CSV table of C-alpha atoms in Angstrom, one decimal:
chain,number,residue,atom,x,y,z
A,24,UNK,CA,108.2,96.3,97.4
A,25,UNK,CA,110.5,97.9,94.8
A,26,UNK,CA,113.2,96.2,93.1
A,27,UNK,CA,115.6,99.0,94.5
A,28,UNK,CA,114.7,98.7,97.7
A,29,UNK,CA,115.1,94.6,97.6
A,30,UNK,CA,118.2,95.3,95.9
A,31,UNK,CA,119.9,97.1,98.5
A,32,UNK,CA,118.3,95.1,101.6
A,33,UNK,CA,120.2,91.6,99.5
A,34,UNK,CA,123.0,93.9,99.1
A,35,UNK,CA,123.4,94.8,102.9
A,36,UNK,CA,122.8,91.5,104.0
A,37,UNK,CA,125.7,90.0,101.4
A,38,UNK,CA,127.8,92.5,102.8
A,39,UNK,CA,127.0,92.1,106.4
A,40,UNK,CA,127.6,88.3,105.9
A,41,UNK,CA,131.2,89.1,104.0
A,42,UNK,CA,132.6,91.0,106.7
A,43,UNK,CA,131.0,89.2,109.8
A,44,UNK,CA,131.7,85.7,108.3
A,45,UNK,CA,135.2,85.7,105.7
A,46,UNK,CA,134.4,82.9,103.3
A,47,UNK,CA,137.2,79.6,104.3
A,48,UNK,CA,138.4,78.0,101.3
A,49,UNK,CA,135.9,76.3,99.2
A,50,UNK,CA,134.3,73.1,100.2
A,51,UNK,CA,131.5,71.1,99.0
A,52,UNK,CA,128.9,74.2,100.1
A,53,UNK,CA,130.8,77.3,98.7
A,54,UNK,CA,132.3,75.8,95.4
A,55,UNK,CA,131.4,77.3,91.8
A,56,UNK,CA,128.9,74.9,91.6
A,57,UNK,CA,125.3,76.2,92.7
A,58,UNK,CA,123.7,75.1,95.8
A,59,UNK,CA,120.2,72.8,94.8
A,60,UNK,CA,117.2,74.5,96.5
A,61,UNK,CA,113.9,73.1,96.8
A,62,UNK,CA,110.4,75.2,97.5
A,63,UNK,CA,107.8,72.3,98.3
A,64,UNK,CA,104.0,73.7,99.0
A,65,UNK,CA,100.4,72.4,98.5
A,66,UNK,CA,98.1,73.7,95.7
A,67,UNK,CA,101.3,74.4,93.7
A,68,UNK,CA,99.6,75.3,90.3
A,69,UNK,CA,97.4,78.3,92.5
A,70,UNK,CA,98.1,81.6,90.9
A,71,UNK,CA,99.0,82.9,94.4
A,72,UNK,CA,102.2,81.1,94.0
A,73,UNK,CA,103.2,82.9,90.7
A,74,UNK,CA,105.4,85.8,92.9
A,75,UNK,CA,106.4,83.7,95.4
A,76,UNK,CA,107.9,81.8,91.8
A,77,UNK,CA,109.1,84.9,91.0
A,78,UNK,CA,110.8,86.1,93.8
A,79,UNK,CA,112.5,83.1,94.3
A,80,UNK,CA,113.8,83.1,90.6
A,81,UNK,CA,115.0,86.4,91.2
A,82,UNK,CA,117.3,85.3,94.1
A,83,UNK,CA,118.3,82.1,92.8
A,84,UNK,CA,119.7,84.3,89.8
A,85,UNK,CA,121.6,86.8,91.9
A,86,UNK,CA,122.5,84.2,94.4
A,87,UNK,CA,124.0,81.8,91.6
A,88,UNK,CA,122.0,78.8,93.0
A,89,UNK,CA,119.0,76.5,91.3
A,90,UNK,CA,115.7,76.5,93.0
A,91,UNK,CA,112.6,73.9,92.0
A,92,UNK,CA,109.1,74.9,93.2
A,93,UNK,CA,107.4,71.4,93.6
A,94,UNK,CA,104.1,70.4,95.4
A,95,UNK,CA,100.5,68.8,95.5
A,96,UNK,CA,98.2,69.7,93.3
A,97,UNK,CA,95.9,70.3,96.3
A,98,UNK,CA,95.9,70.4,100.2
A,99,UNK,CA,97.7,66.6,100.9
A,100,UNK,CA,99.8,66.9,103.8
A,101,UNK,CA,101.1,63.3,103.7
A,102,UNK,CA,101.7,63.7,99.8
A,103,UNK,CA,103.9,66.8,100.9
A,104,UNK,CA,105.8,65.2,103.4
A,105,UNK,CA,107.2,62.4,100.8
A,106,UNK,CA,108.2,65.1,98.8
A,107,UNK,CA,110.3,66.4,101.7
A,108,UNK,CA,111.8,62.9,101.7
A,109,UNK,CA,112.2,62.3,98.2
A,110,UNK,CA,113.8,66.2,97.4
A,111,UNK,CA,116.4,65.0,100.2
A,112,UNK,CA,117.2,61.7,98.8
A,113,UNK,CA,117.1,63.6,95.6
A,114,UNK,CA,120.1,65.5,97.4
A,115,UNK,CA,118.6,69.3,97.5
A,116,UNK,CA,120.7,71.0,99.5
A,117,UNK,CA,118.3,73.2,101.7
A,118,UNK,CA,114.5,73.3,101.4
A,119,UNK,CA,111.3,75.8,102.3
A,120,UNK,CA,108.2,73.9,103.3
A,121,UNK,CA,105.0,75.7,103.2
A,122,UNK,CA,104.0,74.2,106.9
A,123,UNK,CA,100.2,74.1,106.6
A,124,UNK,CA,100.0,71.8,109.5
A,125,UNK,CA,101.5,72.6,112.8
A,126,UNK,CA,101.9,69.1,113.8
A,127,UNK,CA,102.4,67.3,110.7
A,128,UNK,CA,105.6,68.0,109.4
A,129,UNK,CA,107.5,68.4,112.8
A,130,UNK,CA,108.7,64.7,112.4
A,131,UNK,CA,110.2,65.4,109.1
A,132,UNK,CA,111.7,68.7,109.2
A,133,UNK,CA,113.5,67.2,111.8
A,134,UNK,CA,114.5,64.5,110.4
A,135,UNK,CA,115.7,66.4,107.2
A,136,UNK,CA,117.8,69.0,109.4
A,137,UNK,CA,119.6,66.0,111.3
A,138,UNK,CA,120.6,65.0,108.4
A,139,UNK,CA,122.3,68.3,107.2
A,140,UNK,CA,119.9,69.7,105.4
A,141,UNK,CA,118.7,73.2,106.5
A,142,UNK,CA,115.0,73.7,106.3
A,143,UNK,CA,113.1,77.4,106.5
A,144,UNK,CA,109.4,77.5,106.6
A,145,UNK,CA,107.7,80.1,103.9
A,146,UNK,CA,104.1,80.9,103.3
A,147,UNK,CA,102.6,79.0,106.2
A,148,UNK,CA,105.0,78.7,109.5
A,149,UNK,CA,104.3,77.4,112.3
A,150,UNK,CA,104.8,79.2,115.1
A,151,UNK,CA,102.4,78.5,118.1
A,152,UNK,CA,104.5,74.9,118.7
A,153,UNK,CA,107.5,73.5,118.8
A,154,UNK,CA,109.3,72.8,115.5
A,155,UNK,CA,112.9,72.3,114.2
A,156,UNK,CA,112.9,74.7,110.8
A,157,UNK,CA,115.4,77.3,111.4
A,158,UNK,CA,113.0,80.0,110.1
A,159,UNK,CA,109.8,81.2,108.0
A,160,UNK,CA,108.9,83.8,106.0
A,161,UNK,CA,105.2,84.5,106.6
A,162,UNK,CA,102.1,86.2,107.5
A,163,UNK,CA,101.7,86.9,111.3
A,164,UNK,CA,98.3,84.9,110.5
A,165,UNK,CA,95.8,86.1,113.5
A,166,UNK,CA,97.4,89.0,113.7
A,167,UNK,CA,96.3,89.5,110.2
A,168,UNK,CA,92.7,88.3,111.2
A,169,UNK,CA,92.4,91.1,114.0
A,170,UNK,CA,93.8,93.9,111.5
A,171,UNK,CA,90.7,92.5,108.6
A,172,UNK,CA,88.5,93.1,111.1
A,173,UNK,CA,89.9,96.3,112.7
A,174,UNK,CA,89.7,97.6,109.5
A,175,UNK,CA,86.1,96.2,108.9
A,176,UNK,CA,84.8,97.0,112.3
A,177,UNK,CA,83.1,100.4,111.9
A,178,UNK,CA,80.6,99.0,109.3
A,179,UNK,CA,79.9,95.8,111.0
A,180,UNK,CA,76.5,96.5,112.9
A,181,UNK,CA,76.1,95.9,116.5
A,182,UNK,CA,74.7,91.9,116.5
A,183,UNK,CA,74.7,91.5,112.8
A,184,UNK,CA,74.7,87.8,111.4
A,185,UNK,CA,78.1,87.6,109.0
A,186,UNK,CA,79.6,84.9,106.6
A,187,UNK,CA,83.0,83.6,107.4
A,188,UNK,CA,84.6,81.8,104.7
A,189,UNK,CA,87.7,79.5,104.0
A,190,UNK,CA,88.6,78.0,101.0
A,191,UNK,CA,89.9,74.5,102.4
A,192,UNK,CA,89.8,72.6,106.1
A,193,UNK,CA,93.1,71.8,107.8
A,194,UNK,CA,95.1,74.9,106.2
A,195,UNK,CA,96.8,76.5,109.8
A,196,UNK,CA,96.4,79.5,108.1
A,197,UNK,CA,92.9,79.8,107.9
A,198,UNK,CA,92.0,78.8,111.1
A,199,UNK,CA,94.4,81.6,112.7
A,200,UNK,CA,92.8,84.3,110.3
A,201,UNK,CA,89.1,83.3,111.4
A,202,UNK,CA,90.1,83.3,115.3
A,203,UNK,CA,91.8,86.9,114.6
A,204,UNK,CA,88.5,87.7,112.6
A,205,UNK,CA,86.3,86.5,115.5
A,206,UNK,CA,88.1,87.7,118.0
A,207,UNK,CA,88.3,91.7,117.5
A,208,UNK,CA,84.3,91.4,116.4
A,209,UNK,CA,83.2,89.4,120.0
A,210,UNK,CA,82.4,93.1,121.0
A,211,UNK,CA,79.6,93.5,117.8
A,212,UNK,CA,77.9,90.4,119.3
A,213,UNK,CA,78.0,88.5,116.0
A,214,UNK,CA,76.4,85.3,114.7
A,215,UNK,CA,78.5,83.6,112.7
A,216,UNK,CA,77.9,81.3,109.8
A,217,UNK,CA,80.9,79.4,108.2
A,218,UNK,CA,81.2,77.6,104.5
A,219,UNK,CA,84.1,75.9,103.0
A,220,UNK,CA,84.2,77.2,99.4
A,221,UNK,CA,86.8,75.0,98.0
A,222,UNK,CA,89.9,76.6,95.5
A,223,UNK,CA,88.1,77.2,92.6
A,224,UNK,CA,86.5,80.7,93.1
A,225,UNK,CA,83.5,80.3,90.6
A,226,UNK,CA,82.1,77.0,92.1
A,227,UNK,CA,83.0,78.9,95.1
A,228,UNK,CA,80.7,81.9,94.5
A,229,UNK,CA,77.9,79.3,94.1
A,230,UNK,CA,78.9,78.2,97.8
A,231,UNK,CA,78.6,81.5,98.9
A,232,UNK,CA,75.5,82.3,97.4
A,233,UNK,CA,73.7,79.3,98.3
A,234,UNK,CA,74.9,80.6,102.2
A,235,UNK,CA,73.3,83.8,101.6
A,236,UNK,CA,70.0,82.8,100.2
A,237,UNK,CA,69.8,80.7,103.1
A,238,UNK,CA,70.4,83.4,105.6
A,239,UNK,CA,69.0,86.3,103.8
A,240,UNK,CA,69.7,88.8,107.0
A,241,UNK,CA,73.5,88.6,105.9
A,242,UNK,CA,75.2,91.1,104.4
A,243,UNK,CA,78.6,91.0,104.9
A,244,UNK,CA,80.9,88.1,104.0
A,245,UNK,CA,84.9,88.1,105.6
A,246,UNK,CA,87.2,85.6,103.9
A,247,UNK,CA,90.5,84.2,105.2
A,248,UNK,CA,91.9,83.1,102.0
A,249,UNK,CA,92.5,83.6,98.0
A,250,UNK,CA,89.9,81.8,96.5
A,251,UNK,CA,87.1,82.2,98.7
A,252,UNK,CA,87.2,86.0,99.0
A,253,UNK,CA,87.1,86.4,95.3
A,254,UNK,CA,84.3,83.5,95.5
A,255,UNK,CA,82.6,86.0,97.9
A,256,UNK,CA,83.5,89.1,95.6
A,257,UNK,CA,82.0,87.1,92.9
A,258,UNK,CA,78.9,85.7,94.3
A,259,UNK,CA,78.0,89.2,95.6
A,260,UNK,CA,78.7,90.8,91.4
A,261,UNK,CA,76.7,88.3,90.1
A,262,UNK,CA,73.8,87.7,92.3
A,263,UNK,CA,73.6,90.2,94.7
A,264,UNK,CA,74.3,93.2,92.9
A,265,UNK,CA,74.1,97.3,94.4
A,266,UNK,CA,71.5,95.4,97.2
A,267,UNK,CA,73.7,96.6,100.3
A,268,UNK,CA,76.7,93.5,100.0
A,269,UNK,CA,79.7,93.6,101.1
A,270,UNK,CA,82.7,91.7,101.5
A,271,UNK,CA,86.7,91.7,102.6
A,272,UNK,CA,89.7,89.2,103.2
A,273,UNK,CA,92.6,88.4,102.1
A,274,UNK,CA,95.3,87.6,99.7
A,275,UNK,CA,94.2,88.8,95.5
A,276,UNK,CA,93.9,87.9,92.1
A,277,UNK,CA,93.5,89.9,89.1
A,278,UNK,CA,89.5,89.0,89.7
A,279,UNK,CA,89.5,89.9,93.2
A,280,UNK,CA,91.2,93.3,91.9
A,281,UNK,CA,88.4,94.0,89.9
A,282,UNK,CA,85.8,93.0,92.2
A,283,UNK,CA,88.1,95.6,94.4
A,284,UNK,CA,87.3,98.5,91.9
A,285,UNK,CA,84.0,97.6,91.4
A,286,UNK,CA,83.1,97.7,95.2
A,287,UNK,CA,81.8,94.0,96.2
A,288,UNK,CA,85.0,93.5,97.2
A,289,UNK,CA,85.9,96.9,99.9
A,290,UNK,CA,89.4,95.8,100.3
A,291,UNK,CA,91.9,92.3,100.8
A,292,UNK,CA,95.0,91.8,102.7
A,293,UNK,CA,98.0,91.0,100.8
A,294,UNK,CA,101.0,88.5,102.5
A,295,UNK,CA,103.2,89.7,100.0
A,296,UNK,CA,104.2,86.6,98.2
A,297,UNK,CA,107.1,87.6,96.2
A,298,UNK,CA,108.8,88.4,99.4
A,299,UNK,CA,107.9,84.6,100.9
A,300,UNK,CA,109.6,83.4,97.6
A,301,UNK,CA,112.6,85.6,97.7
A,302,UNK,CA,114.0,85.9,101.5
A,303,UNK,CA,114.1,82.1,102.0
A,304,UNK,CA,116.8,81.8,98.9
A,305,UNK,CA,118.6,84.3,101.0
A,306,UNK,CA,118.4,82.8,104.1
A,307,UNK,CA,119.1,78.7,102.8
A,308,UNK,CA,121.9,80.4,100.8
A,309,UNK,CA,123.9,82.5,103.3
A,310,UNK,CA,123.1,79.2,105.4
A,311,UNK,CA,124.6,76.9,103.6
A,312,UNK,CA,127.6,79.1,102.6
A,313,UNK,CA,128.7,80.6,105.4
A,314,UNK,CA,127.3,79.3,108.4
A,315,UNK,CA,124.5,81.9,108.9
A,316,UNK,CA,121.3,81.2,111.2
A,317,UNK,CA,118.5,82.3,109.3
A,318,UNK,CA,115.9,85.4,110.8
A,319,UNK,CA,112.5,84.7,110.3
A,320,UNK,CA,110.7,87.7,108.7
A,321,UNK,CA,106.7,88.7,108.9
A,322,UNK,CA,105.8,89.2,105.1
A,323,UNK,CA,103.3,92.1,105.9
A,324,UNK,CA,99.4,92.3,105.7
A,325,UNK,CA,99.4,95.1,102.8
A,326,UNK,CA,95.9,96.7,102.4
A,327,UNK,CA,94.5,96.8,99.1
A,328,UNK,CA,91.7,99.1,98.6
A,329,UNK,CA,90.2,101.6,96.0
A,330,UNK,CA,92.9,104.2,96.4
A,331,UNK,CA,95.6,101.9,95.4
A,332,UNK,CA,94.5,99.0,92.9
A,333,UNK,CA,95.6,100.9,89.9
A,334,UNK,CA,98.9,100.5,91.6
A,335,UNK,CA,98.9,97.0,92.6
A,336,UNK,CA,97.3,96.1,88.9
A,337,UNK,CA,100.7,97.2,87.5
A,338,UNK,CA,103.1,95.7,89.9
A,339,UNK,CA,101.0,92.1,89.4
A,340,UNK,CA,101.6,92.8,85.6
A,341,UNK,CA,105.3,92.9,86.1
A,342,UNK,CA,104.8,90.2,88.5
A,343,UNK,CA,105.8,91.6,91.7
A,344,UNK,CA,102.4,91.2,93.4
């Protein structure tokens, strides 16, 4: 998504809100003091979140609010819930949560909203079960899994043995993507082997290579997340080059893009993280200042392959992909 398009969209949103709901006299919500918003996630230092932070900061500057990006080092749902409680206690006026578990965050989100602090989801949403969050900006994960499998389908032989990877247990997005992949490929009579690679793609490549050696008939690796997709490409590049192996998966990193150029990864589906940082700031700010109810947005599943990888690399260098 280009900056002019984002600016035009934001301008339209702000103009429409001003027409529909004229600002009242200044209150504690609309006074000159900037609102304080918190984004709370797992795996806070993952490179994936760099464009999320860029989108968050760009929107915060445009709307004169303050945003902090907080989170746990790994996948630790109880610790992430405690960060939400602490953010409320510390006076944050709106919160965006990465809802990586479909049930665990239900109570803390409901309690936070009951205290007058609006909550939206970002990156991972809980759309399959009741949740009090007001809206979310995230990929539709099961649909994205079906899209990946549909793109891969012509190159998957009938009765193939396929390696299905994820980088962590307990992340609903990876489960939903994997379910979508397997649903589409049922017609091929696939034999599935699944492995968990971890969040370190270099170490994950060793996990993938070990699985491929154990099952020498496997030639296809389908990933469900960023680090395991990169790990699959790394394993092919290092241990099985020019032997008919290929991978496809989700999200991206500089190394993933290099592996697409080299042919080890055929394509990846990008969930456009810049938008996941930008639009929750808009949602929370308009809700807090003007009482506008947030609307959920699908962050999409953009295909990155050899045809457009050069353009995507440029956008990555600029911090938008």
